[in-house]
Amino acid sequence: MSLYKSNEDVELQRESCLMVSKTITEVAKVMKPGITTLSLDVMAEAFIRDNGGLPSCKGYHGFPYSLCISINEQVVHGFPGQYELKDGDLVTIDTVVYKNGFHGDHAYTFIIGETSPEVLDFVRITKESLYVGIQQATTSNRVGDIGYAIEQYTNGQHGYGVVREMVGHGVGKEMHEDPNVPNYGRRGTGKKLQENMVLAIEPMITMGGCDIYTLDDGWTVATEDDSLAAHFEHNVCIKKGSAEILSDFSIIEAAEKANINLNSSYY
Ligand code: MF3
Ligand code: CO
């Protein structure tokens, strides 16, 4: 699969990415204590299909749902179900939409209601690390520069765990394309970044150790030490030498502020 896309392809993919942002926004509008994660999945799937998209996760290697919903110590690939959200939960929504021949893929961690200052800091720093990584996605750099920056910021400066088994990736006609984009690395190593490359950059960070395991459902990945995990993911295209973000967190953040985190000092 080609690493570099035509301008036309990037414009088509931008639409898929925006659909993901809009889907997560719809979910953010209704998230509240007491709501089941399955009801969020049902709503999101209807929204994606109503808008001419397909939920790429559903059926992907047998994954049964449209959203991955990972709660608290769960890192990625959690199953929606009868679990009811409660005050203080960390809820990561990760989803992929296929539209116009391209996938958009992103993830966002919400805090339901109130939590401790330590957890607020943890989620904020994980989110900031995404932008720290994105800043390194330039044509003067290599893939290793992205991971190096994310690891330095989260682990080096703040002592958080960086999940190593799962990584960011190229994204386009396939959900996962070359190159892999780890959240760790060495400066100046790995594939050279070039114009019109589209990357999914996605730090998966824990408040404790970096070890993970997969639950008996065969999908849900959780921290070995039960520490909390957070995960933010954007799709970026390298344009005029630096990263342009194809997804749009501003609409998600507006819904988050209005609905979920009214009283928090997170922002
Ligand atoms: N965005 C996730 C990933 O890249 C979700 C993939 S869909 C799933 O792994 F089916 F694997 F959950
Ligand atoms: Co991804």
PDB file of C-alpha atoms and ligand atoms in Angstrom:
ATOM      1  CA  MET A   1       0.000   0.000   0.000  1.00  0.00           C
ATOM      2  CA  SER A   2       1.351   3.380  -1.028  1.00  0.00           C
ATOM      3  CA  LEU A   3       2.685   5.521   1.796  1.00  0.00           C
ATOM      4  CA  TYR A   4       1.994   8.798   0.027  1.00  0.00           C
ATOM      5  CA  LYS A   5      -1.386   9.930  -1.175  1.00  0.00           C
ATOM      6  CA  SER A   6      -2.556  12.188  -3.969  1.00  0.00           C
ATOM      7  CA  ASN A   7      -4.054  15.540  -2.975  1.00  0.00           C
ATOM      8  CA  GLU A   8      -7.453  14.239  -4.112  1.00  0.00           C
ATOM      9  CA  ASP A   9      -7.160  11.169  -1.904  1.00  0.00           C
ATOM     10  CA  VAL A  10      -6.229  13.310   1.099  1.00  0.00           C
ATOM     11  CA  GLU A  11      -9.342  15.435   0.569  1.00  0.00           C
ATOM     12  CA  LEU A  12     -11.505  12.291   0.455  1.00  0.00           C
ATOM     13  CA  GLN A  13      -9.858  10.982   3.598  1.00  0.00           C
ATOM     14  CA  ARG A  14     -10.398  14.298   5.372  1.00  0.00           C
ATOM     15  CA  GLU A  15     -14.134  13.606   5.098  1.00  0.00           C
ATOM     16  CA  SER A  16     -13.747  10.183   6.699  1.00  0.00           C
ATOM     17  CA  CYS A  17     -11.733  11.744   9.527  1.00  0.00           C
ATOM     18  CA  LEU A  18     -14.339  14.438  10.106  1.00  0.00           C
ATOM     19  CA  MET A  19     -17.007  11.745  10.282  1.00  0.00           C
ATOM     20  CA  VAL A  20     -15.071  10.149  13.131  1.00  0.00           C
ATOM     21  CA  SER A  21     -14.878  13.467  14.970  1.00  0.00           C
ATOM     22  CA  LYS A  22     -18.600  13.995  14.478  1.00  0.00           C
ATOM     23  CA  THR A  23     -19.391  10.467  15.672  1.00  0.00           C
ATOM     24  CA  ILE A  24     -17.370  10.911  18.868  1.00  0.00           C
ATOM     25  CA  THR A  25     -19.064  14.296  19.343  1.00  0.00           C
ATOM     26  CA  GLU A  26     -22.507  12.653  19.162  1.00  0.00           C
ATOM     27  CA  VAL A  27     -21.390  10.168  21.793  1.00  0.00           C
ATOM     28  CA  ALA A  28     -20.007  12.963  23.988  1.00  0.00           C
ATOM     29  CA  LYS A  29     -23.367  14.732  23.877  1.00  0.00           C
ATOM     30  CA  VAL A  30     -25.164  11.835  25.576  1.00  0.00           C
ATOM     31  CA  MET A  31     -22.502  10.385  27.865  1.00  0.00           C
ATOM     32  CA  LYS A  32     -23.500  10.570  31.514  1.00  0.00           C
ATOM     33  CA  PRO A  33     -23.492   8.449  34.637  1.00  0.00           C
ATOM     34  CA  GLY A  34     -25.961   5.552  34.316  1.00  0.00           C
ATOM     35  CA  ILE A  35     -25.818   5.214  30.522  1.00  0.00           C
ATOM     36  CA  THR A  36     -24.680   1.825  29.209  1.00  0.00           C
ATOM     37  CA  THR A  37     -21.697   1.655  26.903  1.00  0.00           C
ATOM     38  CA  LEU A  38     -23.734  -0.560  24.537  1.00  0.00           C
ATOM     39  CA  SER A  39     -26.274   2.221  24.039  1.00  0.00           C
ATOM     40  CA  LEU A  40     -23.425   4.524  22.974  1.00  0.00           C
ATOM     41  CA  ASP A  41     -22.307   1.938  20.433  1.00  0.00           C
ATOM     42  CA  VAL A  42     -25.809   1.503  18.996  1.00  0.00           C
ATOM     43  CA  MET A  43     -26.171   5.268  18.646  1.00  0.00           C
ATOM     44  CA  ALA A  44     -22.777   5.691  17.020  1.00  0.00           C
ATOM     45  CA  GLU A  45     -23.366   2.942  14.480  1.00  0.00           C
ATOM     46  CA  ALA A  46     -26.677   4.502  13.425  1.00  0.00           C
ATOM     47  CA  PHE A  47     -25.025   7.924  13.134  1.00  0.00           C
ATOM     48  CA  ILE A  48     -22.194   6.565  10.966  1.00  0.00           C
ATOM     49  CA  ARG A  49     -24.538   4.685   8.626  1.00  0.00           C
ATOM     50  CA  ASP A  50     -27.016   7.588   8.410  1.00  0.00           C
ATOM     51  CA  ASN A  51     -24.159   9.760   7.213  1.00  0.00           C
ATOM     52  CA  GLY A  52     -23.036   7.435   4.445  1.00  0.00           C
ATOM     53  CA  GLY A  53     -20.187   5.796   6.324  1.00  0.00           C
ATOM     54  CA  LEU A  54     -19.411   2.275   7.459  1.00  0.00           C
ATOM     55  CA  PRO A  55     -18.177   1.376  10.953  1.00  0.00           C
ATOM     56  CA  SER A  56     -14.786  -0.132  10.072  1.00  0.00           C
ATOM     57  CA  CYS A  57     -14.297  -1.796  13.462  1.00  0.00           C
ATOM     58  CA  LYS A  58     -17.444  -3.910  13.186  1.00  0.00           C
ATOM     59  CA  GLY A  59     -16.319  -7.269  11.842  1.00  0.00           C
ATOM     60  CA  TYR A  60     -12.647  -6.265  11.726  1.00  0.00           C
ATOM     61  CA  HIS A  61     -10.928  -9.566  12.555  1.00  0.00           C
ATOM     62  CA  GLY A  62     -14.229 -10.449  14.245  1.00  0.00           C
ATOM     63  CA  PHE A  63     -14.496  -7.344  16.480  1.00  0.00           C
ATOM     64  CA  PRO A  64     -18.252  -7.223  17.206  1.00  0.00           C
ATOM     65  CA  TYR A  65     -18.924  -3.487  17.684  1.00  0.00           C
ATOM     66  CA  SER A  66     -18.606  -0.084  16.002  1.00  0.00           C
ATOM     67  CA  LEU A  67     -16.874   1.605  18.929  1.00  0.00           C
ATOM     68  CA  CYS A  68     -14.047   0.425  21.113  1.00  0.00           C
ATOM     69  CA  ILE A  69     -14.968   1.654  24.618  1.00  0.00           C
ATOM     70  CA  SER A  70     -12.228   1.204  27.189  1.00  0.00           C
ATOM     71  CA  ILE A  71     -12.939   2.115  30.811  1.00  0.00           C
ATOM     72  CA  ASN A  72     -10.383   3.099  33.479  1.00  0.00           C
ATOM     73  CA  GLU A  73      -7.573   0.482  33.499  1.00  0.00           C
ATOM     74  CA  GLN A  74      -8.594  -0.713  30.028  1.00  0.00           C
ATOM     75  CA  VAL A  75      -6.250   0.656  27.375  1.00  0.00           C
ATOM     76  CA  VAL A  76      -7.822  -0.201  24.017  1.00  0.00           C
ATOM     77  CA  HIS A  77     -10.327  -2.458  22.208  1.00  0.00           C
ATOM     78  CA  GLY A  78     -12.849  -2.620  25.072  1.00  0.00           C
ATOM     79  CA  PHE A  79     -16.281  -4.091  24.280  1.00  0.00           C
ATOM     80  CA  PRO A  80     -19.384  -1.931  24.662  1.00  0.00           C
ATOM     81  CA  GLY A  81     -21.881  -3.724  26.936  1.00  0.00           C
ATOM     82  CA  GLN A  82     -24.212  -3.433  29.911  1.00  0.00           C
ATOM     83  CA  TYR A  83     -21.651  -1.515  31.983  1.00  0.00           C
ATOM     84  CA  GLU A  84     -23.116   1.771  33.211  1.00  0.00           C
ATOM     85  CA  LEU A  85     -20.832   4.798  33.246  1.00  0.00           C
ATOM     86  CA  LYS A  86     -20.236   6.285  36.661  1.00  0.00           C
ATOM     87  CA  ASP A  87     -18.846   9.499  38.076  1.00  0.00           C
ATOM     88  CA  GLY A  88     -15.074   9.597  37.874  1.00  0.00           C
ATOM     89  CA  ASP A  89     -14.720   7.004  35.093  1.00  0.00           C
ATOM     90  CA  LEU A  90     -12.134   7.477  32.360  1.00  0.00           C
ATOM     91  CA  VAL A  91     -13.824   6.477  29.119  1.00  0.00           C
ATOM     92  CA  THR A  92     -11.845   6.092  25.921  1.00  0.00           C
ATOM     93  CA  ILE A  93     -13.829   6.034  22.708  1.00  0.00           C
ATOM     94  CA  ASP A  94     -11.799   4.774  19.739  1.00  0.00           C
ATOM     95  CA  THR A  95     -13.461   4.313  16.381  1.00  0.00           C
ATOM     96  CA  VAL A  96     -12.822   4.051  12.673  1.00  0.00           C
ATOM     97  CA  VAL A  97     -15.140   5.171   9.863  1.00  0.00           C
ATOM     98  CA  TYR A  98     -14.863   4.121   6.211  1.00  0.00           C
ATOM     99  CA  LYS A  99     -16.204   6.567   3.682  1.00  0.00           C
ATOM    100  CA  ASN A 100     -15.311   7.399   0.058  1.00  0.00           C
ATOM    101  CA  GLY A 101     -12.787   4.563   0.055  1.00  0.00           C
ATOM    102  CA  PHE A 102     -10.788   5.812   3.045  1.00  0.00           C
ATOM    103  CA  HIS A 103     -10.620   5.197   6.767  1.00  0.00           C
ATOM    104  CA  GLY A 104     -10.529   7.839   9.480  1.00  0.00           C
ATOM    105  CA  ASP A 105      -9.391   6.603  12.907  1.00  0.00           C
ATOM    106  CA  HIS A 106      -9.303   8.435  16.197  1.00  0.00           C
ATOM    107  CA  ALA A 107      -9.588   8.119  19.903  1.00  0.00           C
ATOM    108  CA  TYR A 108     -10.464  10.418  22.794  1.00  0.00           C
ATOM    109  CA  THR A 109     -10.460   9.884  26.551  1.00  0.00           C
ATOM    110  CA  PHE A 110     -13.262  11.512  28.536  1.00  0.00           C
ATOM    111  CA  ILE A 111     -13.484  11.988  32.278  1.00  0.00           C
ATOM    112  CA  ILE A 112     -17.033  11.507  33.521  1.00  0.00           C
ATOM    113  CA  GLY A 113     -17.725  14.223  36.096  1.00  0.00           C
ATOM    114  CA  GLU A 114     -15.232  14.803  38.863  1.00  0.00           C
ATOM    115  CA  THR A 115     -11.893  13.196  39.520  1.00  0.00           C
ATOM    116  CA  SER A 116      -8.691  13.915  41.421  1.00  0.00           C
ATOM    117  CA  PRO A 117      -6.160  16.583  40.342  1.00  0.00           C
ATOM    118  CA  GLU A 118      -3.663  13.766  39.675  1.00  0.00           C
ATOM    119  CA  VAL A 119      -5.988  12.082  37.187  1.00  0.00           C
ATOM    120  CA  LEU A 120      -6.846  15.402  35.544  1.00  0.00           C
ATOM    121  CA  ASP A 121      -3.134  16.041  35.065  1.00  0.00           C
ATOM    122  CA  PHE A 122      -2.611  12.559  33.693  1.00  0.00           C
ATOM    123  CA  VAL A 123      -5.328  12.898  31.053  1.00  0.00           C
ATOM    124  CA  ARG A 124      -4.213  16.430  30.141  1.00  0.00           C
ATOM    125  CA  ILE A 125      -0.591  15.381  29.730  1.00  0.00           C
ATOM    126  CA  THR A 126      -1.557  12.368  27.608  1.00  0.00           C
ATOM    127  CA  LYS A 127      -3.554  14.685  25.368  1.00  0.00           C
ATOM    128  CA  GLU A 128      -0.694  17.180  25.209  1.00  0.00           C
ATOM    129  CA  SER A 129       1.684  14.367  24.271  1.00  0.00           C
ATOM    130  CA  LEU A 130      -0.351  13.767  21.130  1.00  0.00           C
ATOM    131  CA  TYR A 131       0.400  17.331  20.011  1.00  0.00           C
ATOM    132  CA  VAL A 132       4.030  17.009  21.088  1.00  0.00           C
ATOM    133  CA  GLY A 133       4.242  14.003  18.740  1.00  0.00           C
ATOM    134  CA  ILE A 134       2.355  15.742  15.940  1.00  0.00           C
ATOM    135  CA  GLN A 135       4.813  18.662  16.021  1.00  0.00           C
ATOM    136  CA  GLN A 136       7.560  16.224  15.100  1.00  0.00           C
ATOM    137  CA  ALA A 137       5.703  14.984  12.010  1.00  0.00           C
ATOM    138  CA  THR A 138       7.658  17.107   9.541  1.00  0.00           C
ATOM    139  CA  THR A 139       9.560  16.354   6.350  1.00  0.00           C
ATOM    140  CA  SER A 140      12.852  17.046   8.131  1.00  0.00           C
ATOM    141  CA  ASN A 141      12.161  14.200  10.582  1.00  0.00           C
ATOM    142  CA  ARG A 142      11.817  10.429  10.747  1.00  0.00           C
ATOM    143  CA  VAL A 143       9.200   8.234  12.426  1.00  0.00           C
ATOM    144  CA  GLY A 144      11.459   7.744  15.463  1.00  0.00           C
ATOM    145  CA  ASP A 145      11.356  11.473  16.213  1.00  0.00           C
ATOM    146  CA  ILE A 146       7.606  11.276  16.861  1.00  0.00           C
ATOM    147  CA  GLY A 147       7.890   8.416  19.348  1.00  0.00           C
ATOM    148  CA  TYR A 148      10.951   9.899  21.006  1.00  0.00           C
ATOM    149  CA  ALA A 149       9.086  13.141  21.706  1.00  0.00           C
ATOM    150  CA  ILE A 150       5.988  11.380  23.053  1.00  0.00           C
ATOM    151  CA  GLU A 151       8.028   9.126  25.329  1.00  0.00           C
ATOM    152  CA  GLN A 152      10.180  11.969  26.613  1.00  0.00           C
ATOM    153  CA  TYR A 153       7.149  14.059  27.459  1.00  0.00           C
ATOM    154  CA  THR A 154       5.012  11.366  29.116  1.00  0.00           C
ATOM    155  CA  ASN A 155       7.597   9.079  30.687  1.00  0.00           C
ATOM    156  CA  GLY A 156      10.714  11.251  30.803  1.00  0.00           C
ATOM    157  CA  GLN A 157       9.069  14.368  32.188  1.00  0.00           C
ATOM    158  CA  HIS A 158       6.094  12.901  34.037  1.00  0.00           C
ATOM    159  CA  GLY A 159       6.950   9.280  34.835  1.00  0.00           C
ATOM    160  CA  TYR A 160       3.906   7.754  33.136  1.00  0.00           C
ATOM    161  CA  GLY A 161       3.974   4.362  31.406  1.00  0.00           C
ATOM    162  CA  VAL A 162       4.151   4.197  27.603  1.00  0.00           C
ATOM    163  CA  VAL A 163       2.397   1.163  26.122  1.00  0.00           C
ATOM    164  CA  ARG A 164       4.787  -0.437  23.664  1.00  0.00           C
ATOM    165  CA  GLU A 165       2.885  -3.368  22.183  1.00  0.00           C
ATOM    166  CA  MET A 166       0.437  -1.187  20.300  1.00  0.00           C
ATOM    167  CA  VAL A 167       1.482   1.623  18.014  1.00  0.00           C
ATOM    168  CA  GLY A 168       0.238   4.324  15.671  1.00  0.00           C
ATOM    169  CA  HIS A 169       0.258   3.633  11.951  1.00  0.00           C
ATOM    170  CA  GLY A 170      -0.291   4.856   8.432  1.00  0.00           C
ATOM    171  CA  VAL A 171      -3.986   5.031   7.562  1.00  0.00           C
ATOM    172  CA  GLY A 172      -5.805   5.278   4.233  1.00  0.00           C
ATOM    173  CA  LYS A 173      -7.505   2.729   2.019  1.00  0.00           C
ATOM    174  CA  GLU A 174      -6.572   0.233   4.737  1.00  0.00           C
ATOM    175  CA  MET A 175      -7.117   0.846   8.442  1.00  0.00           C
ATOM    176  CA  HIS A 176      -3.507  -0.019   9.196  1.00  0.00           C
ATOM    177  CA  GLU A 177      -0.830   0.902   6.665  1.00  0.00           C
ATOM    178  CA  ASP A 178       2.899   1.414   6.805  1.00  0.00           C
ATOM    179  CA  PRO A 179       4.718   2.826   8.605  1.00  0.00           C
ATOM    180  CA  ASN A 180       4.212   1.825  12.244  1.00  0.00           C
ATOM    181  CA  VAL A 181       4.406   4.862  14.505  1.00  0.00           C
ATOM    182  CA  PRO A 182       5.464   3.746  18.009  1.00  0.00           C
ATOM    183  CA  ASN A 183       5.059   6.025  21.016  1.00  0.00           C
ATOM    184  CA  TYR A 184       8.727   5.498  21.833  1.00  0.00           C
ATOM    185  CA  GLY A 185      11.802   5.663  19.686  1.00  0.00           C
ATOM    186  CA  ARG A 186      15.158   7.130  18.923  1.00  0.00           C
ATOM    187  CA  ARG A 187      15.703  10.482  17.311  1.00  0.00           C
ATOM    188  CA  GLY A 188      16.655  10.408  13.651  1.00  0.00           C
ATOM    189  CA  THR A 189      15.737   6.735  13.147  1.00  0.00           C
ATOM    190  CA  GLY A 190      13.037   4.977  11.159  1.00  0.00           C
ATOM    191  CA  LYS A 191      11.284   5.903   7.963  1.00  0.00           C
ATOM    192  CA  LYS A 192      11.780   9.391   6.615  1.00  0.00           C
ATOM    193  CA  LEU A 193       8.568  11.415   6.732  1.00  0.00           C
ATOM    194  CA  GLN A 194       7.363  12.842   3.431  1.00  0.00           C
ATOM    195  CA  GLU A 195       4.763  15.098   1.905  1.00  0.00           C
ATOM    196  CA  ASN A 196       1.217  13.626   1.710  1.00  0.00           C
ATOM    197  CA  MET A 197       1.882  10.800   4.153  1.00  0.00           C
ATOM    198  CA  VAL A 198      -1.194  10.243   6.369  1.00  0.00           C
ATOM    199  CA  LEU A 199      -0.447   8.988   9.874  1.00  0.00           C
ATOM    200  CA  ALA A 200      -2.501   7.929  12.886  1.00  0.00           C
ATOM    201  CA  ILE A 201      -0.562   9.234  15.881  1.00  0.00           C
ATOM    202  CA  GLU A 202      -1.926   7.742  19.095  1.00  0.00           C
ATOM    203  CA  PRO A 203      -0.186   7.785  22.461  1.00  0.00           C
ATOM    204  CA  MET A 204      -1.530   5.077  24.808  1.00  0.00           C
ATOM    205  CA  ILE A 205      -0.301   6.078  28.254  1.00  0.00           C
ATOM    206  CA  THR A 206      -0.765   4.680  31.769  1.00  0.00           C
ATOM    207  CA  MET A 207      -0.520   6.218  35.233  1.00  0.00           C
ATOM    208  CA  GLY A 208       1.596   3.254  36.308  1.00  0.00           C
ATOM    209  CA  GLY A 209       3.609   0.562  34.562  1.00  0.00           C
ATOM    210  CA  CYS A 210       3.653  -0.083  30.828  1.00  0.00           C
ATOM    211  CA  ASP A 211       2.745  -3.788  30.989  1.00  0.00           C
ATOM    212  CA  ILE A 212      -0.582  -4.853  29.524  1.00  0.00           C
ATOM    213  CA  TYR A 213      -2.607  -8.037  29.062  1.00  0.00           C
ATOM    214  CA  THR A 214      -5.619  -9.131  27.018  1.00  0.00           C
ATOM    215  CA  LEU A 215      -8.833 -10.086  28.833  1.00  0.00           C
ATOM    216  CA  ASP A 216     -10.642 -13.402  28.281  1.00  0.00           C
ATOM    217  CA  ASP A 217     -12.897 -11.778  25.665  1.00  0.00           C
ATOM    218  CA  GLY A 218      -9.848 -11.933  23.402  1.00  0.00           C
ATOM    219  CA  TRP A 219      -9.897  -8.189  22.666  1.00  0.00           C
ATOM    220  CA  THR A 220      -9.932  -5.868  25.657  1.00  0.00           C
ATOM    221  CA  VAL A 221      -6.415  -4.761  26.565  1.00  0.00           C
ATOM    222  CA  ALA A 222      -5.864  -3.579  30.159  1.00  0.00           C
ATOM    223  CA  THR A 223      -2.926  -2.510  32.303  1.00  0.00           C
ATOM    224  CA  GLU A 224      -1.266  -5.345  34.203  1.00  0.00           C
ATOM    225  CA  ASP A 225      -1.051  -3.234  37.391  1.00  0.00           C
ATOM    226  CA  ASP A 226      -4.653  -1.911  37.064  1.00  0.00           C
ATOM    227  CA  SER A 227      -3.380   1.659  36.702  1.00  0.00           C
ATOM    228  CA  LEU A 228      -5.536   4.060  34.704  1.00  0.00           C
ATOM    229  CA  ALA A 229      -4.933   4.445  30.971  1.00  0.00           C
ATOM    230  CA  ALA A 230      -5.630   7.279  28.521  1.00  0.00           C
ATOM    231  CA  HIS A 231      -5.493   7.368  24.719  1.00  0.00           C
ATOM    232  CA  PHE A 232      -5.793  10.219  22.238  1.00  0.00           C
ATOM    233  CA  GLU A 233      -5.460   9.775  18.488  1.00  0.00           C
ATOM    234  CA  HIS A 234      -5.473  12.127  15.520  1.00  0.00           C
ATOM    235  CA  ASN A 235      -4.943  11.506  11.826  1.00  0.00           C
ATOM    236  CA  VAL A 236      -2.490  13.945  10.299  1.00  0.00           C
ATOM    237  CA  CYS A 237      -1.294  14.577   6.767  1.00  0.00           C
ATOM    238  CA  ILE A 238       2.135  16.020   6.122  1.00  0.00           C
ATOM    239  CA  LYS A 239       1.503  19.145   4.064  1.00  0.00           C
ATOM    240  CA  LYS A 240       4.004  21.849   3.146  1.00  0.00           C
ATOM    241  CA  GLY A 241       6.523  20.102   5.335  1.00  0.00           C
ATOM    242  CA  SER A 242       4.550  19.836   8.556  1.00  0.00           C
ATOM    243  CA  ALA A 243       1.556  18.041  10.004  1.00  0.00           C
ATOM    244  CA  GLU A 244      -1.949  19.156   9.217  1.00  0.00           C
ATOM    245  CA  ILE A 245      -4.552  17.561  11.501  1.00  0.00           C
ATOM    246  CA  LEU A 246      -7.350  15.975   9.456  1.00  0.00           C
ATOM    247  CA  SER A 247      -9.591  15.226  12.418  1.00  0.00           C
ATOM    248  CA  ASP A 248     -11.296  17.903  14.509  1.00  0.00           C
ATOM    249  CA  PHE A 249     -11.247  17.714  18.299  1.00  0.00           C
ATOM    250  CA  SER A 250     -12.836  21.164  18.722  1.00  0.00           C
ATOM    251  CA  ILE A 251     -16.361  19.832  18.250  1.00  0.00           C
ATOM    252  CA  ILE A 252     -15.682  16.942  20.635  1.00  0.00           C
ATOM    253  CA  GLU A 253     -14.242  19.343  23.210  1.00  0.00           C
ATOM    254  CA  ALA A 254     -17.256  21.643  22.950  1.00  0.00           C
ATOM    255  CA  ALA A 255     -19.607  18.729  23.664  1.00  0.00           C
ATOM    256  CA  GLU A 256     -17.337  17.541  26.458  1.00  0.00           C
ATOM    257  CA  LYS A 257     -17.346  20.937  28.127  1.00  0.00           C
ATOM    258  CA  ALA A 258     -21.099  21.366  27.788  1.00  0.00           C
ATOM    259  CA  ASN A 259     -22.126  17.893  28.848  1.00  0.00           C
ATOM    260  CA  ILE A 260     -19.534  15.867  30.674  1.00  0.00           C
ATOM    261  CA  ASN A 261     -17.095  18.022  32.503  1.00  0.00           C
ATOM    262  CA  LEU A 262     -19.117  21.026  33.517  1.00  0.00           C
ATOM    263  CA  ASN A 263     -17.314  21.631  36.785  1.00  0.00           C
ATOM    264  CA  SER A 264     -13.873  20.396  36.042  1.00  0.00           C
ATOM    265  CA  SER A 265     -10.709  22.442  36.004  1.00  0.00           C
ATOM    266  CA  TYR A 266      -9.376  20.239  33.229  1.00  0.00           C
ATOM    267  CA  TYR A 267      -9.327  23.040  30.683  1.00  0.00           C
TER     268      TYR A 267
HETATM  269  N1  MF3 B   1      -8.367   2.178  16.203  1.00  0.00           N
HETATM  270  C1  MF3 B   1      -8.171   0.871  16.710  1.00  0.00           C
HETATM  271  C2  MF3 B   1      -6.913   0.265  16.152  1.00  0.00           C
HETATM  272  O1  MF3 B   1      -6.280   0.877  15.329  1.00  0.00           O
HETATM  273  C3  MF3 B   1      -9.408   0.101  16.532  1.00  0.00           C
HETATM  274  C4  MF3 B   1      -9.414  -0.909  15.449  1.00  0.00           C
HETATM  275  S1  MF3 B   1     -10.959  -1.603  15.241  1.00  0.00           S
HETATM  276  C5  MF3 B   1     -10.934  -3.027  16.158  1.00  0.00           C
HETATM  277  O2  MF3 B   1      -6.494  -0.781  16.587  1.00  0.00           O
HETATM  278  F1  MF3 B   1     -11.761  -3.774  15.560  1.00  0.00           F
HETATM  279  F2  MF3 B   1      -9.734  -3.589  16.154  1.00  0.00           F
HETATM  280  F3  MF3 B   1     -11.273  -2.758  17.334  1.00  0.00           F
HETATM  281 CO    CO B   2      -5.394   3.676  15.256  1.00  0.00          CO
END
